[in-house]
Amino acid sequence: FPIGHYALSAARHMHQYGTTLEHLAHVAVTARKWAGLNPKAWSREPLTLDEAMASPMLCDPLRKVDCCLVTDGGGVVIVTSKERARDARKKPVRVLGAGESHCQWHVAQCPDLTVTPGVVSGREAFGMAGITPSDVDVLEPYDNFTHAVLLYLEDLGFCKKGEAGDFIAEGRLAPGGSLPALTSGGGLSYNHPGALGILLLIEAVRQLRHEAGARQVKDAEIAVAHGTGGLAFSTASTVVLARE
């Protein structure tokens, strides 16, 4: 656990929508490209698509590179009022919207292994913020497994169901792409300390403050952090942040 549970979801998405092993490998390669720009990333050595495809199979269809790191780490997020934030040493970042949802607990209870509670949490967060997916400059998804990123792209509305594999293969999430994502290197290449969600928020804030150094997304104004939890896509939460 939990690789077997997530492998079920990945296999179902492949069966239902024609997603390929190469599509999953593109997620790992994209995360590694960003990690190469992050001096604190755990895995920074270049990763080619051929190398990713040759990675050992752990639980069909998930290979070693499809699975996140197991590392240590932590973080802190301070939330305060707009008035108090004006006195802060660093430029504040606004919370425009937030949403959360719970669908089931055990994987055997999933009504659809290709759909996550992010459909609801994303709709709530985007609605509260008054934005659409096309307004997002940076996406920080919870990449505990490569195929999870595909599901989030579809459930949050960045592409239609079954289109995420090609969306990523076109390089849209990579440096210079139309939707920069996994910009720290993510759980796949940067750091996965267990509660990775806080690191998604921290990276989003760094991008919006324009403090990300070599991996900085140019003119980043709106960022979305999105995570899931529980026993295989049981819960989801989405936060929309904006540069003040």
Short mmCIF file of C-alpha atoms in Angstrom, two decimals:
data_model
loop_
_atom_site.label_atom_id
_atom_site.label_comp_id
_atom_site.label_asym_id
_atom_site.label_seq_id
_atom_site.Cartn_x
_atom_site.Cartn_y
_atom_site.Cartn_z
CA PHE A 1 0.00 0.00 0.00
CA PRO A 2 -0.66 2.41 -1.57
CA ILE A 3 0.94 1.51 -4.90
CA GLY A 4 -1.47 -1.34 -5.60
CA HIS A 5 -4.49 0.90 -5.11
CA TYR A 6 -3.12 3.56 -7.43
CA ALA A 7 -2.10 0.96 -10.00
CA LEU A 8 -5.77 -0.03 -10.25
CA SER A 9 -6.69 3.56 -11.08
CA ALA A 10 -3.87 3.90 -13.63
CA ALA A 11 -4.80 0.62 -15.34
CA ARG A 12 -8.45 1.66 -15.56
CA HIS A 13 -7.57 5.02 -17.10
CA MET A 14 -5.39 3.26 -19.67
CA HIS A 15 -8.14 0.79 -20.50
CA GLN A 16 -10.89 3.36 -20.70
CA TYR A 17 -9.12 6.23 -22.48
CA GLY A 18 -6.13 4.69 -24.25
CA THR A 19 -3.58 6.31 -21.94
CA THR A 20 -0.15 4.74 -22.49
CA LEU A 21 2.92 3.94 -20.41
CA GLU A 22 4.70 6.62 -22.41
CA HIS A 23 2.15 9.19 -21.27
CA LEU A 24 2.94 8.33 -17.65
CA ALA A 25 6.67 8.51 -18.34
CA HIS A 26 6.28 12.03 -19.70
CA VAL A 27 5.06 13.15 -16.25
CA ALA A 28 8.22 11.78 -14.60
CA VAL A 29 10.43 13.41 -17.24
CA THR A 30 8.64 16.75 -16.79
CA ALA A 31 9.08 16.66 -13.01
CA ARG A 32 12.79 15.90 -13.44
CA LYS A 33 13.25 18.83 -15.82
CA TRP A 34 11.93 21.17 -13.14
CA ALA A 35 13.99 19.45 -10.43
CA GLY A 36 17.12 20.13 -12.46
CA LEU A 37 16.43 23.83 -11.89
CA ASN A 38 15.92 23.40 -8.13
CA PRO A 39 19.15 23.17 -6.11
CA LYS A 40 17.25 21.57 -3.20
CA ALA A 41 15.67 18.78 -5.24
CA TRP A 42 16.55 15.23 -4.21
CA SER A 43 16.80 13.86 -7.77
CA ARG A 44 18.34 16.34 -10.20
CA GLU A 45 20.13 14.16 -12.74
CA PRO A 46 18.59 14.34 -16.23
CA LEU A 47 15.93 11.75 -17.08
CA THR A 48 15.14 10.90 -20.69
CA LEU A 49 11.91 9.37 -21.92
CA ASP A 50 13.78 6.17 -22.88
CA GLU A 51 15.27 5.93 -19.39
CA ALA A 52 11.87 6.43 -17.82
CA MET A 53 10.36 3.74 -20.04
CA ALA A 54 13.15 1.35 -18.99
CA SER A 55 12.53 1.90 -15.28
CA PRO A 56 11.70 -1.32 -13.38
CA MET A 57 8.02 -2.25 -13.18
CA LEU A 58 6.85 -2.25 -9.56
CA CYS A 59 3.10 -2.78 -9.82
CA ASP A 60 1.71 -2.97 -13.34
CA PRO A 61 1.36 -0.42 -14.91
CA LEU A 62 3.42 1.70 -12.49
CA ARG A 63 7.20 1.73 -12.76
CA LYS A 64 9.72 3.00 -10.25
CA VAL A 65 9.81 6.46 -11.87
CA ASP A 66 6.00 6.61 -11.67
CA CYS A 67 6.19 6.60 -7.87
CA CYS A 68 7.08 9.49 -5.57
CA LEU A 69 10.13 9.73 -3.37
CA VAL A 70 10.07 8.72 0.29
CA THR A 71 11.98 11.52 1.99
CA ASP A 72 11.97 13.77 5.04
CA GLY A 73 11.02 17.42 5.20
CA GLY A 74 8.52 19.93 6.47
CA GLY A 75 7.16 23.40 6.04
CA VAL A 76 5.13 26.21 7.58
CA VAL A 77 2.36 28.36 6.12
CA ILE A 78 1.13 31.49 7.91
CA VAL A 79 -2.37 32.74 7.14
CA THR A 80 -3.46 36.14 8.45
CA SER A 81 -5.70 39.07 7.65
CA LYS A 82 -5.07 41.41 4.75
CA GLU A 83 -4.47 44.28 7.18
CA ARG A 84 -1.88 42.37 9.20
CA ALA A 85 -0.19 41.06 6.04
CA ARG A 86 0.60 44.60 4.93
CA ASP A 87 3.18 44.79 7.73
CA ALA A 88 4.87 41.53 6.75
CA ARG A 89 8.50 41.53 5.69
CA LYS A 90 7.67 39.74 2.43
CA LYS A 91 5.00 40.49 -0.11
CA PRO A 92 1.76 38.71 0.85
CA VAL A 93 -0.03 36.25 -1.40
CA ARG A 94 -3.84 36.29 -1.47
CA VAL A 95 -6.09 33.26 -1.05
CA LEU A 96 -8.71 33.80 -3.75
CA GLY A 97 -10.61 30.56 -3.38
CA ALA A 98 -10.60 27.14 -1.75
CA GLY A 99 -12.61 23.95 -2.03
CA GLU A 100 -12.60 20.45 -0.61
CA SER A 101 -14.48 17.23 -1.22
CA HIS A 102 -14.75 13.67 0.05
CA CYS A 103 -15.96 10.83 -2.16
CA GLN A 104 -15.18 7.53 -0.43
CA TRP A 105 -12.62 6.02 1.91
CA HIS A 106 -11.46 2.68 0.49
CA VAL A 107 -10.51 2.14 -3.14
CA ALA A 108 -13.14 -0.61 -3.39
CA GLN A 109 -15.78 2.07 -2.82
CA CYS A 110 -14.67 4.27 -5.75
CA PRO A 111 -17.65 4.89 -8.03
CA ASP A 112 -15.20 5.55 -10.90
CA LEU A 113 -11.47 4.83 -10.70
CA THR A 114 -10.77 7.53 -13.31
CA VAL A 115 -12.51 10.39 -11.45
CA THR A 116 -11.35 12.04 -8.23
CA PRO A 117 -13.10 14.32 -5.71
CA GLY A 118 -11.12 17.12 -7.38
CA VAL A 119 -14.07 17.58 -9.73
CA VAL A 120 -15.96 19.13 -6.80
CA SER A 121 -13.10 20.80 -4.91
CA GLY A 122 -11.82 22.38 -8.11
CA ARG A 123 -15.25 23.66 -9.09
CA GLU A 124 -15.71 25.21 -5.64
CA ALA A 125 -12.26 26.82 -5.53
CA PHE A 126 -12.40 28.19 -9.07
CA GLY A 127 -15.94 29.45 -8.51
CA MET A 128 -15.02 31.23 -5.29
CA ALA A 129 -11.99 32.81 -6.96
CA GLY A 130 -13.97 33.79 -10.04
CA ILE A 131 -11.46 32.25 -12.45
CA THR A 132 -11.34 29.56 -15.13
CA PRO A 133 -8.52 27.11 -15.89
CA SER A 134 -7.27 29.41 -18.66
CA ASP A 135 -6.45 32.06 -16.01
CA VAL A 136 -3.98 29.83 -14.15
CA ASP A 137 -0.28 30.60 -14.61
CA VAL A 138 1.18 27.87 -12.38
CA LEU A 139 -0.22 24.50 -11.25
CA GLU A 140 1.16 22.57 -8.29
CA PRO A 141 -0.52 19.12 -8.30
CA TYR A 142 0.08 16.34 -5.79
CA ASP A 143 2.20 13.91 -7.79
CA ASN A 144 2.45 10.87 -5.56
CA PHE A 145 2.08 8.84 -8.78
CA THR A 146 2.44 10.01 -12.36
CA HIS A 147 -1.03 9.08 -13.52
CA ALA A 148 -2.56 11.10 -10.69
CA VAL A 149 -1.41 14.27 -12.47
CA LEU A 150 -3.40 13.19 -15.53
CA LEU A 151 -6.54 12.77 -13.46
CA TYR A 152 -6.15 16.19 -11.85
CA LEU A 153 -5.68 17.95 -15.20
CA GLU A 154 -8.94 16.40 -16.41
CA ASP A 155 -10.94 16.81 -13.20
CA LEU A 156 -9.92 20.46 -12.76
CA GLY A 157 -10.91 21.28 -16.32
CA PHE A 158 -7.55 21.94 -17.95
CA CYS A 159 -8.43 19.36 -20.60
CA LYS A 160 -11.21 16.88 -21.35
CA LYS A 161 -11.38 13.37 -19.94
CA GLY A 162 -8.88 11.12 -21.68
CA GLU A 163 -6.85 14.01 -23.15
CA ALA A 164 -4.34 14.58 -20.34
CA GLY A 165 -1.77 12.12 -21.65
CA ASP A 166 -1.34 13.99 -24.93
CA PHE A 167 -1.61 17.31 -23.08
CA ILE A 168 1.51 16.45 -21.07
CA ALA A 169 3.35 14.77 -23.94
CA GLU A 170 3.12 18.06 -25.84
CA GLY A 171 5.28 19.65 -23.15
CA ARG A 172 2.64 21.95 -21.72
CA LEU A 173 3.65 21.32 -18.09
CA ALA A 174 7.40 21.57 -18.72
CA PRO A 175 9.58 24.68 -18.46
CA GLY A 176 8.39 27.08 -21.14
CA GLY A 177 5.05 25.27 -21.50
CA SER A 178 1.61 26.85 -21.49
CA LEU A 179 0.74 25.46 -18.01
CA PRO A 180 3.94 25.19 -15.92
CA ALA A 181 3.39 22.51 -13.28
CA LEU A 182 5.45 20.52 -10.78
CA THR A 183 7.81 23.48 -10.76
CA SER A 184 9.78 22.37 -7.69
CA GLY A 185 10.25 18.88 -9.13
CA GLY A 186 7.27 17.66 -7.13
CA GLY A 187 6.99 14.55 -5.05
CA LEU A 188 8.51 12.60 -7.93
CA SER A 189 11.88 14.40 -7.93
CA TYR A 190 12.01 17.17 -5.30
CA ASN A 191 10.71 15.91 -1.98
CA HIS A 192 7.84 13.84 -0.61
CA PRO A 193 7.85 14.10 3.21
CA GLY A 194 4.51 12.38 3.69
CA ALA A 195 2.32 15.46 3.97
CA LEU A 196 3.42 16.84 0.60
CA GLY A 197 0.50 19.24 0.37
CA ILE A 198 2.20 21.96 2.38
CA LEU A 199 5.12 21.97 -0.07
CA LEU A 200 2.68 22.55 -2.94
CA LEU A 201 1.47 25.69 -1.18
CA ILE A 202 5.00 26.86 -0.44
CA GLU A 203 6.13 26.40 -4.04
CA ALA A 204 3.04 28.22 -5.31
CA VAL A 205 3.80 31.14 -2.98
CA ARG A 206 7.44 31.23 -4.09
CA GLN A 207 6.34 31.38 -7.71
CA LEU A 208 3.86 34.18 -7.02
CA ARG A 209 6.44 36.15 -5.07
CA HIS A 210 8.84 35.63 -7.97
CA GLU A 211 11.39 34.01 -5.64
CA ALA A 212 11.87 30.72 -7.49
CA GLY A 213 15.20 31.50 -9.12
CA ALA A 214 16.07 29.47 -12.22
CA ARG A 215 12.68 27.75 -12.20
CA GLN A 216 10.68 30.97 -11.95
CA VAL A 217 7.60 31.11 -14.19
CA LYS A 218 7.64 34.47 -15.93
CA ASP A 219 4.93 36.92 -14.84
CA ALA A 220 3.20 34.36 -12.60
CA GLU A 221 0.08 35.99 -11.11
CA ILE A 222 -2.32 33.12 -10.31
CA ALA A 223 -1.37 29.69 -8.99
CA VAL A 224 -3.38 26.62 -8.05
CA ALA A 225 -2.29 24.02 -5.49
CA HIS A 226 -4.25 20.77 -5.59
CA GLY A 227 -3.93 17.66 -3.48
CA THR A 228 -5.65 14.40 -2.63
CA GLY A 229 -5.58 12.17 0.42
CA GLY A 230 -7.02 9.11 2.09
CA LEU A 231 -6.89 5.62 0.64
CA ALA A 232 -6.54 6.33 -3.10
CA PHE A 233 -8.32 9.55 -4.11
CA SER A 234 -10.65 9.57 -1.10
CA THR A 235 -10.48 13.31 -0.52
CA ALA A 236 -9.34 16.37 -2.45
CA SER A 237 -8.62 20.02 -1.77
CA THR A 238 -7.91 22.89 -4.13
CA VAL A 239 -6.55 26.37 -3.36
CA VAL A 240 -6.34 29.35 -5.73
CA LEU A 241 -3.63 31.87 -4.82
CA ALA A 242 -2.80 35.24 -6.37
CA ARG A 243 0.06 37.69 -6.34
CA GLU A 244 -0.96 40.77 -4.34
#
